[in-house]
PDB file of C-alpha atoms in Angstrom:
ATOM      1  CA  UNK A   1      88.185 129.114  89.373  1.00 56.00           C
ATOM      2  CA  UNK A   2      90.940 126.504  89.152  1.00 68.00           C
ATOM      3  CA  UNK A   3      90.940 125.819  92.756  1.00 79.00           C
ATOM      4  CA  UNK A   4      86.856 125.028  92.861  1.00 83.00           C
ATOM      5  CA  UNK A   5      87.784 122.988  89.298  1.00 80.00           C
ATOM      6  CA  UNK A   6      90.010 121.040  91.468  1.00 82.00           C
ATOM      7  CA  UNK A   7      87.968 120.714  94.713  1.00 85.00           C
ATOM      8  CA  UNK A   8      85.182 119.296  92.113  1.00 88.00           C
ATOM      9  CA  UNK A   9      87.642 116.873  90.457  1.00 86.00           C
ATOM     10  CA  UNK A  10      89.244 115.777  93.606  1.00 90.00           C
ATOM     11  CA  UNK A  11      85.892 115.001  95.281  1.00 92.00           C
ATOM     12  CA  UNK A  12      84.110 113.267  92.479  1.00 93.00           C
ATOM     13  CA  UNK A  13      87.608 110.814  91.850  1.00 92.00           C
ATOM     14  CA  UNK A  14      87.027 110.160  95.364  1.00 94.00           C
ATOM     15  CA  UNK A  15      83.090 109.630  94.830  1.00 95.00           C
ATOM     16  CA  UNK A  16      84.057 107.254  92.311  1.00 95.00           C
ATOM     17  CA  UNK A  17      86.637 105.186  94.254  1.00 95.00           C
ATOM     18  CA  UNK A  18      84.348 104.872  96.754  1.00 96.00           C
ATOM     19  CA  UNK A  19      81.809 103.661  94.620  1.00 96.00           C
ATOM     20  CA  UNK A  20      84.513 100.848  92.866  1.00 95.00           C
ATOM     21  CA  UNK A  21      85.195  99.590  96.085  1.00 95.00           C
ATOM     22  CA  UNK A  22      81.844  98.965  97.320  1.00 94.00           C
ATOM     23  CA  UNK A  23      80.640  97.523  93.859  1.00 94.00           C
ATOM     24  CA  UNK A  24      83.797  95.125  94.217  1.00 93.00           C
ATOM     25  CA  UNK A  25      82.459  93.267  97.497  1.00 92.00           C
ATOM     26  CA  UNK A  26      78.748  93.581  95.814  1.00 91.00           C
ATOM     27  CA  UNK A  27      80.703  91.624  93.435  1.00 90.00           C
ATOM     28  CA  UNK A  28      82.597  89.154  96.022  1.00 89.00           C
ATOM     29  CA  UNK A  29      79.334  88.500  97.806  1.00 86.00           C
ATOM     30  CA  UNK A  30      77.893  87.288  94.690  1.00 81.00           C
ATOM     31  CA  UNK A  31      80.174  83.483  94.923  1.00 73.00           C
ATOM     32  CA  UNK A  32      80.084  84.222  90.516  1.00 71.00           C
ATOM     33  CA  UNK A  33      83.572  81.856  90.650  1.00 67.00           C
ATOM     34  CA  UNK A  34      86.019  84.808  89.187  1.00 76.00           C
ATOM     35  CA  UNK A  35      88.336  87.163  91.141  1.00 85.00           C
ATOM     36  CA  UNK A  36      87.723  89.612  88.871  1.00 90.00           C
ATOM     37  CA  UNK A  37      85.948  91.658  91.876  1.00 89.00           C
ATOM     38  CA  UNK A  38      89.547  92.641  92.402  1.00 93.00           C
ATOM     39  CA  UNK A  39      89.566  94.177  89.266  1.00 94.00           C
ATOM     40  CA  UNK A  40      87.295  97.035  91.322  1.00 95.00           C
ATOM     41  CA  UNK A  41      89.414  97.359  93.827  1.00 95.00           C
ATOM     42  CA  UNK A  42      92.301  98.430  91.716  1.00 95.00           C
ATOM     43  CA  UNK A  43      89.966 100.538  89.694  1.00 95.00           C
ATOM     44  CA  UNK A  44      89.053 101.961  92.830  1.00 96.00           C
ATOM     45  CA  UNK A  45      92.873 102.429  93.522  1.00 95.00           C
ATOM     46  CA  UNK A  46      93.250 104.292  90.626  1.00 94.00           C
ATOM     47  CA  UNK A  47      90.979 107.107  91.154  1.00 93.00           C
ATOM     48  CA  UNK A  48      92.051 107.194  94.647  1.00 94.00           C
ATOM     49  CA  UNK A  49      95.114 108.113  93.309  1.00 92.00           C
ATOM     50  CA  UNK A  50      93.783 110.210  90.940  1.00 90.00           C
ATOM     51  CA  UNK A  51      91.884 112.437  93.864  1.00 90.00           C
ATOM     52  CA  UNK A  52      95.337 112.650  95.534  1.00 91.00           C
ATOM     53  CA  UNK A  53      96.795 113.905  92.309  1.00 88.00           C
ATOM     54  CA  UNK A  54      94.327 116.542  91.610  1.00 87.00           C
ATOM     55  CA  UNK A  55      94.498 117.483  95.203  1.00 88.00           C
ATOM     56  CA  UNK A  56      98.399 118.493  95.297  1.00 86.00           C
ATOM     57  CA  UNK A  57      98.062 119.720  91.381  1.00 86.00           C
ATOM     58  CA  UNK A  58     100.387 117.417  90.026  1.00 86.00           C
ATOM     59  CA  UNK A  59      99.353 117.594  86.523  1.00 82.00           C
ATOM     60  CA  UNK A  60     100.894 121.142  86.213  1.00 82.00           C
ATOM     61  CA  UNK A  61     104.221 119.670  87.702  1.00 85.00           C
ATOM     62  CA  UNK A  62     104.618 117.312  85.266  1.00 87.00           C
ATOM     63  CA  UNK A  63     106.311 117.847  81.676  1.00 91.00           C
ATOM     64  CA  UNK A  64     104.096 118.573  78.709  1.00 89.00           C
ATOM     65  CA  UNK A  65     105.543 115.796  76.847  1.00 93.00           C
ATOM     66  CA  UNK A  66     104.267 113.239  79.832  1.00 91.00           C
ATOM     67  CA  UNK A  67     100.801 114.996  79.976  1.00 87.00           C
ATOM     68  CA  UNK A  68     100.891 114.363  76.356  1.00 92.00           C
ATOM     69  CA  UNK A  69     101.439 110.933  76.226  1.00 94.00           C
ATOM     70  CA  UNK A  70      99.014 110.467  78.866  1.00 90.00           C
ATOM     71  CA  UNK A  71      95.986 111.972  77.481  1.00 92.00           C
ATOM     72  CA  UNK A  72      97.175 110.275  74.084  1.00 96.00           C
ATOM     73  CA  UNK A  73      96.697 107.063  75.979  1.00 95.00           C
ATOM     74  CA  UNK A  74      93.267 107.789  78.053  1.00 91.00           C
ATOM     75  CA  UNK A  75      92.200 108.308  74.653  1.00 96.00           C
ATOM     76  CA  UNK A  76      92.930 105.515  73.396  1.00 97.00           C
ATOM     77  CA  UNK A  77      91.949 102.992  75.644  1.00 95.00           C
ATOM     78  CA  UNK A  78      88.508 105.047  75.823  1.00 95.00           C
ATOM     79  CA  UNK A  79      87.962 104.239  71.771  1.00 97.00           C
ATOM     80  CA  UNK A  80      89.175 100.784  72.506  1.00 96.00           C
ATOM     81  CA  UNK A  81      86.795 100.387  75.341  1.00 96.00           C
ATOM     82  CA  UNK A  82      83.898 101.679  73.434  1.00 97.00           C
ATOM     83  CA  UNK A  83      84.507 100.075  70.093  1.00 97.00           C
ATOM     84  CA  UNK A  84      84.505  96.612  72.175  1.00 96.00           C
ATOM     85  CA  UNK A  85      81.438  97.574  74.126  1.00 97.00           C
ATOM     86  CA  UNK A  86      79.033  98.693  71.435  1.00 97.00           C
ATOM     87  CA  UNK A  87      80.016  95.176  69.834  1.00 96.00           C
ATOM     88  CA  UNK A  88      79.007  93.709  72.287  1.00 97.00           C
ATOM     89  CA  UNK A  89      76.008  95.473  73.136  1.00 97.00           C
ATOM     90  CA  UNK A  90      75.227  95.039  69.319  1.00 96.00           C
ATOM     91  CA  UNK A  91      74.783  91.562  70.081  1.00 96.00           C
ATOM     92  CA  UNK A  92      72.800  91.712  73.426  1.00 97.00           C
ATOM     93  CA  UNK A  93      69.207  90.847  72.028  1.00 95.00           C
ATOM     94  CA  UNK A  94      69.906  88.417  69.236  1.00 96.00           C
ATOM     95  CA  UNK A  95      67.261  86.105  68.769  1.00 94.00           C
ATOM     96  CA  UNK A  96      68.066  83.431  66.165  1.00 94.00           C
ATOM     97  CA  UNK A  97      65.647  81.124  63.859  1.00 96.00           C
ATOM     98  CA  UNK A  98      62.782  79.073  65.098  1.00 96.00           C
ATOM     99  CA  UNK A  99      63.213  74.916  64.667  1.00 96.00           C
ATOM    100  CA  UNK A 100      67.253  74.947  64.374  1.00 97.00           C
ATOM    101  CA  UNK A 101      68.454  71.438  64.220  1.00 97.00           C
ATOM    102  CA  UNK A 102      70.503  71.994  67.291  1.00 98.00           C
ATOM    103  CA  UNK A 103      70.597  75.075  70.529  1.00 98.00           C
ATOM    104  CA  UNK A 104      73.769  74.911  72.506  1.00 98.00           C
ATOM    105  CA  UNK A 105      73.835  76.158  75.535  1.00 98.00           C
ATOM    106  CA  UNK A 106      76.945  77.098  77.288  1.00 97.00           C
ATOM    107  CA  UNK A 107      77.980  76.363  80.841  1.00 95.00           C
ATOM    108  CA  UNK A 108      78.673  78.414  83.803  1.00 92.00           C
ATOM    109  CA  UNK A 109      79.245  77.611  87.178  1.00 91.00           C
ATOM    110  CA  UNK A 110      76.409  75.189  89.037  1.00 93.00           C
ATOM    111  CA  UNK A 111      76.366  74.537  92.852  1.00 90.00           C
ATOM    112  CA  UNK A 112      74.408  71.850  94.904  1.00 90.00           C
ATOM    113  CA  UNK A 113      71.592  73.858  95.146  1.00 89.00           C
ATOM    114  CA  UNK A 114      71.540  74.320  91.137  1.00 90.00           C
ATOM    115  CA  UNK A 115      72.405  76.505  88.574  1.00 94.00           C
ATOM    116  CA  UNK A 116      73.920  79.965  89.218  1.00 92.00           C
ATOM    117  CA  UNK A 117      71.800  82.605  88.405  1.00 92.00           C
ATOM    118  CA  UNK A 118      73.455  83.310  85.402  1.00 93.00           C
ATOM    119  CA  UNK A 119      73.505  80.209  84.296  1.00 95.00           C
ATOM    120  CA  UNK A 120      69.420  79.866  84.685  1.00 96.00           C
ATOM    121  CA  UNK A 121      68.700  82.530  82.727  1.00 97.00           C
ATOM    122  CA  UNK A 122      70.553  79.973  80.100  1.00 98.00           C
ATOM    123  CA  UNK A 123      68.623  77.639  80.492  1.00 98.00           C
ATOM    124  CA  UNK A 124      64.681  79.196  81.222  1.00 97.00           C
ATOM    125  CA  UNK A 125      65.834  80.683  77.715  1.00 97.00           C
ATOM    126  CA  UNK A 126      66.782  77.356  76.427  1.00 98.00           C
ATOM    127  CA  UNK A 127      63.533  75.440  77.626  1.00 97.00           C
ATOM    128  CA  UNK A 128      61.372  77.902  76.150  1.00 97.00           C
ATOM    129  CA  UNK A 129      62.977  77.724  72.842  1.00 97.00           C
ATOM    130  CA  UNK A 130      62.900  73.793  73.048  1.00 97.00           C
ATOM    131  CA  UNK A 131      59.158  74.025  74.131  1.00 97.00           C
ATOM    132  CA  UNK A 132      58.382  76.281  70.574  1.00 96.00           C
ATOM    133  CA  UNK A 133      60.741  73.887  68.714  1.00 96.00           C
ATOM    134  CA  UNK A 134      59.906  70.453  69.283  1.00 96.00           C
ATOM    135  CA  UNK A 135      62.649  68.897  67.385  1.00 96.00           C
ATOM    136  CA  UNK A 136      65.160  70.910  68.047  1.00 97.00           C
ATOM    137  CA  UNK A 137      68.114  68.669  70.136  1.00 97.00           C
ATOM    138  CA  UNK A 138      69.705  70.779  73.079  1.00 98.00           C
ATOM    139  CA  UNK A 139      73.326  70.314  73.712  1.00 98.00           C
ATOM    140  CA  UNK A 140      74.546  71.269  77.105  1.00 98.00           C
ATOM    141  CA  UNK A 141      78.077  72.010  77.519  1.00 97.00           C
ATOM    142  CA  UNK A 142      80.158  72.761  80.499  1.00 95.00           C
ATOM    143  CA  UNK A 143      83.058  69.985  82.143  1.00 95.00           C
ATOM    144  CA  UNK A 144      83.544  70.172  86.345  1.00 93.00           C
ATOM    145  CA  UNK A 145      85.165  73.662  87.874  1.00 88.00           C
ATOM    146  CA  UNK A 146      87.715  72.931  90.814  1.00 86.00           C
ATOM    147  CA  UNK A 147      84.705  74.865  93.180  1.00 85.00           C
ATOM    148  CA  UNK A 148      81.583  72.676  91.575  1.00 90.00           C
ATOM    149  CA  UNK A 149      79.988  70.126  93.033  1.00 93.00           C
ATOM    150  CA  UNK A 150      79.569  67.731  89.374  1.00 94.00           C
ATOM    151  CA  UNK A 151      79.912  68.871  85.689  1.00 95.00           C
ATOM    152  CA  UNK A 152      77.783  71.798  84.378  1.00 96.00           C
ATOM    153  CA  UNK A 153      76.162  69.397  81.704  1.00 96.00           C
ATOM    154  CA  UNK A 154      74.613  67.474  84.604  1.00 96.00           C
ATOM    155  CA  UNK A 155      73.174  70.262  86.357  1.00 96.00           C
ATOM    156  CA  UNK A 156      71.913  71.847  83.098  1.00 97.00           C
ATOM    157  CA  UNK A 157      70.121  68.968  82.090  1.00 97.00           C
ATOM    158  CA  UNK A 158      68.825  68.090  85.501  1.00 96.00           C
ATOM    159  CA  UNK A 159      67.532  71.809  85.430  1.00 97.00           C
ATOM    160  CA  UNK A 160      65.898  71.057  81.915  1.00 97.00           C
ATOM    161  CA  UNK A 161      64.636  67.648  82.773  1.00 97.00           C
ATOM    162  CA  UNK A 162      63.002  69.442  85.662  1.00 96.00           C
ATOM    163  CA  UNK A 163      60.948  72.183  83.627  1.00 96.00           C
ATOM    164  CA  UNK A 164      59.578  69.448  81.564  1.00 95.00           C
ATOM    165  CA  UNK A 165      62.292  69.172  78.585  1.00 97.00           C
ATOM    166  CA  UNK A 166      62.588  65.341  77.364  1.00 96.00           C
ATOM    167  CA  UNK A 167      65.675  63.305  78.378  1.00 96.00           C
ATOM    168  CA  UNK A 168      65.668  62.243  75.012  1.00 95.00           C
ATOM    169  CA  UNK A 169      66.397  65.922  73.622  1.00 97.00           C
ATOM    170  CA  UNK A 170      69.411  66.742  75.809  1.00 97.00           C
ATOM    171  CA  UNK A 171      73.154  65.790  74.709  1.00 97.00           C
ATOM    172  CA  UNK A 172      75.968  66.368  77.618  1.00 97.00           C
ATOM    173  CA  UNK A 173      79.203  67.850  77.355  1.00 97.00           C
ATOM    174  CA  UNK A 174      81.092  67.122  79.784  1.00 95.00           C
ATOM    175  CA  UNK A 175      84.646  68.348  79.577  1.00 94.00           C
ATOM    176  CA  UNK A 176      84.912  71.699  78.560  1.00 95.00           C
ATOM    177  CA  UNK A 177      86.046  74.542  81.067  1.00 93.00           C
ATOM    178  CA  UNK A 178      86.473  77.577  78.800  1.00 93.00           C
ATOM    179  CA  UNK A 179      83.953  79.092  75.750  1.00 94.00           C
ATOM    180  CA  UNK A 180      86.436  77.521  73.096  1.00 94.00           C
ATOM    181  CA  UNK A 181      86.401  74.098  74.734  1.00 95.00           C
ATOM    182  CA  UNK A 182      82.462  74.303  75.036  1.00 96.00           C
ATOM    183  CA  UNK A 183      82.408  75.513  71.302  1.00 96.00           C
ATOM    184  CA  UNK A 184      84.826  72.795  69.709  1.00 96.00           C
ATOM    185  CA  UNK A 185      83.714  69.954  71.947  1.00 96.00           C
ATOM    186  CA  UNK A 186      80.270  70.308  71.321  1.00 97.00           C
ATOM    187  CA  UNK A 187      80.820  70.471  67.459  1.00 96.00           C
ATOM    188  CA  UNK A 188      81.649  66.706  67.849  1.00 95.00           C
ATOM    189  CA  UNK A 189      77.571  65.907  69.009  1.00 96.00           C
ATOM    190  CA  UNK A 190      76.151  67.546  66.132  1.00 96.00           C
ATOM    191  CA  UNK A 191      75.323  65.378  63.120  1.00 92.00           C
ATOM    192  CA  UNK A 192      75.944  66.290  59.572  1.00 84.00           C
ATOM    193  CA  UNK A 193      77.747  69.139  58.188  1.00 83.00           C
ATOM    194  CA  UNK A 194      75.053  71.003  56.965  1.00 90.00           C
ATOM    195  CA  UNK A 195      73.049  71.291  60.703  1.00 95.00           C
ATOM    196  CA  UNK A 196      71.634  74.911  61.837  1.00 96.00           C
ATOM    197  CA  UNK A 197      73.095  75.509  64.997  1.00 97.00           C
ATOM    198  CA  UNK A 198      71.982  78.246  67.424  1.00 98.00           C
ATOM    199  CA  UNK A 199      74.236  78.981  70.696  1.00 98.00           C
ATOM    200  CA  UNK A 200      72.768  80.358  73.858  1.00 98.00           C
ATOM    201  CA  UNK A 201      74.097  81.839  76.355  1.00 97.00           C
ATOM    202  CA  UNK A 202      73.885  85.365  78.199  1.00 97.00           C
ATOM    203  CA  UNK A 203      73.529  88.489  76.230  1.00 96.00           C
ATOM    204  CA  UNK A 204      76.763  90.119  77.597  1.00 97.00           C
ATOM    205  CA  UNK A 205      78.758  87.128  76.834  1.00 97.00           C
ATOM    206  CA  UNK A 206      76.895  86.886  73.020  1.00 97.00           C
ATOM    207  CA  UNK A 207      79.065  88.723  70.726  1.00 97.00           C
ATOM    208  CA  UNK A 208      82.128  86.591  71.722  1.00 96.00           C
ATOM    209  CA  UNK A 209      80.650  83.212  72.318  1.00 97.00           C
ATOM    210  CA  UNK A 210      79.273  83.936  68.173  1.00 97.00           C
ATOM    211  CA  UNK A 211      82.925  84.486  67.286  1.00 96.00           C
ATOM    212  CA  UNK A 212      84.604  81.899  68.677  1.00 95.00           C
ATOM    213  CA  UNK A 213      82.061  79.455  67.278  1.00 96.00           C
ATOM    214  CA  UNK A 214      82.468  80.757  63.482  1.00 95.00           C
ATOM    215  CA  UNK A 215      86.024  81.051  64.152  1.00 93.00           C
ATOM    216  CA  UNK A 216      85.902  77.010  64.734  1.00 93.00           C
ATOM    217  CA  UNK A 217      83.499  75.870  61.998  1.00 92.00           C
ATOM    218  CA  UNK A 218      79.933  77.135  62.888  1.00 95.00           C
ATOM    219  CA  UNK A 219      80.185  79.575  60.100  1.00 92.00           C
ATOM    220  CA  UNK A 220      75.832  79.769  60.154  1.00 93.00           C
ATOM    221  CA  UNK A 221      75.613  79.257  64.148  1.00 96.00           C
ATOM    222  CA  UNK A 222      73.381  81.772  65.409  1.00 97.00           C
ATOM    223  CA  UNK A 223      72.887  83.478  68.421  1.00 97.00           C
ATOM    224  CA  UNK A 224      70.339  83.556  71.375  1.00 98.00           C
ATOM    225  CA  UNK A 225      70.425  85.723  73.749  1.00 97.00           C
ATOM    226  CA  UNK A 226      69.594  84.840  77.335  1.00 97.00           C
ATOM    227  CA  UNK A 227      69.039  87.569  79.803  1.00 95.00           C
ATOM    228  CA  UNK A 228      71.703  88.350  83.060  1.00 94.00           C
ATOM    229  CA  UNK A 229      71.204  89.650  86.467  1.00 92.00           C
ATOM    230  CA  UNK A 230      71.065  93.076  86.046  1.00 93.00           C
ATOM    231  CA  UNK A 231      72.899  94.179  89.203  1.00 89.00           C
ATOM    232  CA  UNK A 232      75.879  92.201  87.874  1.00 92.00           C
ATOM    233  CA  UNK A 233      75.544  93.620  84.107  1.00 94.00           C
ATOM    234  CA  UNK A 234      78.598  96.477  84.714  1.00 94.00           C
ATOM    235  CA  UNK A 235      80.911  93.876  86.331  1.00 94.00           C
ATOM    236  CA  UNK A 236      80.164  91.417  83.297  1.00 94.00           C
ATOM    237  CA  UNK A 237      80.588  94.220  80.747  1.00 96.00           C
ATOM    238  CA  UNK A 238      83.468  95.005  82.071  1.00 95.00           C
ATOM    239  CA  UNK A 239      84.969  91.633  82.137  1.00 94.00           C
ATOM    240  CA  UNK A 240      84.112  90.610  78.635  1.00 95.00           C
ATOM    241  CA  UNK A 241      86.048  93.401  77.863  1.00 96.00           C
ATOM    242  CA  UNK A 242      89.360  92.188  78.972  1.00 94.00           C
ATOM    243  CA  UNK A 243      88.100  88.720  77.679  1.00 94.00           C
ATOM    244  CA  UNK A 244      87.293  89.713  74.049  1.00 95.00           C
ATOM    245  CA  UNK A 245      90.760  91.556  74.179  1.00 93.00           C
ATOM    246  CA  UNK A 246      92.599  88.074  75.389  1.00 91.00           C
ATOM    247  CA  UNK A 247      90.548  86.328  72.518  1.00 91.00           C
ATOM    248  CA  UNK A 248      91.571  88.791  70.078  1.00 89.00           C
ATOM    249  CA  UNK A 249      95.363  88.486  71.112  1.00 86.00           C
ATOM    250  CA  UNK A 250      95.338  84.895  71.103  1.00 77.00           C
ATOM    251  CA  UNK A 251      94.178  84.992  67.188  1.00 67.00           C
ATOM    252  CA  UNK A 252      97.243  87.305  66.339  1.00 54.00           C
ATOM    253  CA  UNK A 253      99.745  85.000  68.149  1.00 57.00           C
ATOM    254  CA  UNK A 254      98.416  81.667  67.145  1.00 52.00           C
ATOM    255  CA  UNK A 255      98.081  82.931  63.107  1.00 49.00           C
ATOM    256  CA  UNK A 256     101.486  82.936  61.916  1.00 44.00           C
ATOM    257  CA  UNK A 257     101.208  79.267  63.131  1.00 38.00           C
ATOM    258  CA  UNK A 258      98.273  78.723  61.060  1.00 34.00           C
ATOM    259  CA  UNK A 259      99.649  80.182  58.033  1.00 34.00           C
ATOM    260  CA  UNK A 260     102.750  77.765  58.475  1.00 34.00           C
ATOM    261  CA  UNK A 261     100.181  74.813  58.618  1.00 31.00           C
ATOM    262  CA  UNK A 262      99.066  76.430  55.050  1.00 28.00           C
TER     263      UNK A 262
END
């Protein structure tokens, strides 16, 4: 009975590794802009590793006190993992108010033949809420990546411009490269304190984008939720997990500073 437990184990770890590796060129092939593709080949390491283990039964050889801590810390990182995710999955289909005084949309990588496909579902959800809310201004945020041809801003509001949106309607910002940068430079375009604000952007990415922008000011910004490609969604889960774990990290280290500034 142990060995077939074993034979099962060993071949589905090996299933699974198999499975990392050919999601992370899926991934590659896709040009997204990130290495994190190699984040699936060392996942796929992993349970390589894992099938090797379960094959030559090293579990049993090792001390109880080691299997302990290691199932204490699979645990762990599983209620981590899943705490983070249903967050963000919380956020996935937010919708925000009709006829906010401003939408900003956030940037993501552009190439001379347009918008990534990421970034389009952006902005299709961005012209259709600026076609429902006529005076609604659109801010379009997102500076020049060393592997883009020009700033996001100008391919998101060439891409707007395009499906009908008025010149008129569309602020650029130019300069940002990360979520905070788009969040805190686009602050500056919008006019009066009191301004409803909703931020767009892709429904994985939602949850954090909404907390980085009341963490700088936009205590009433709302969120709307673009769609994603849905044969990316895993890899992009996956990565906003490590990236809402960075974000978090960075508030713990950069509060005692804060509370100094107090």
């Amino acid at each position: 009975m142990k060995t077939m437990a074993r034979q099962i184990g060993t071949v589905l770890c090996m299933a699974l590794a198999l499975l990392s590796a050919f999601y992370a060129f899926a991934v590659m092939k896709t040009h997204s802009g990130t290495g994190f593709w190699k984040v699936w080949l060392v996942i796929a390491a992993v349970f390589a590793l894992l099938a090797v283990g379960i094959a030559a039964n090293w579990w049993v050889a090792l001390p109880r006190i080691i299997r302990g801590v290691i199932i204490a810390v699979v645990c762990i990182g599983i209620a981590i993992f899943g705490t983070v995710e249903g967050c963000i999955i919380s956020n996935m289909h937010a919708r925000g108010d009709q006829h906010l005084d401003y939408v900003v949309v956030l940037g993501a990588q552009v190439r001379k033949s347009g918008p990534s496909k990421a970034l389009r579902y952006r902005l299709d959800t961005a012209a259709d809420y600026l076609r429902n809310s006529p005076d609604t201004i659109c801010i379009v945020s997102g500076g020049k990546g060393a592997n883009e041809p020009f700033p996001e801003a100008q391919g998101m509001a060439d891409y707007l411009k395009a499906h009908g949106i008025e010149e008129g309607r569309i602020l650029q910002e130019s300069k940002s490269k990360t979520t905070q940068e788009n969040i805190v430079n686009s602050k500056k375009l919008i006019a009066g304190d009191n301004a409803s604000v909703g931020i767009i952007t892709n429904d994985f990415h939602m949850f954090r984008a909404l907390q980085i922008a009341h963490d700088n000011g936009l205590d009433e910004a709302q969120g709307i939720a673009a769609g994603s490609p849905p044969d990316m969604l895993v890899n992009n889960m996956v990565r906003e997990f490590f990236a809402e774990i960075k974000f978090l990290s960075l508030i713990h280290i950069s509060e005692p500073t804060r509370q100094e500034a107090i």
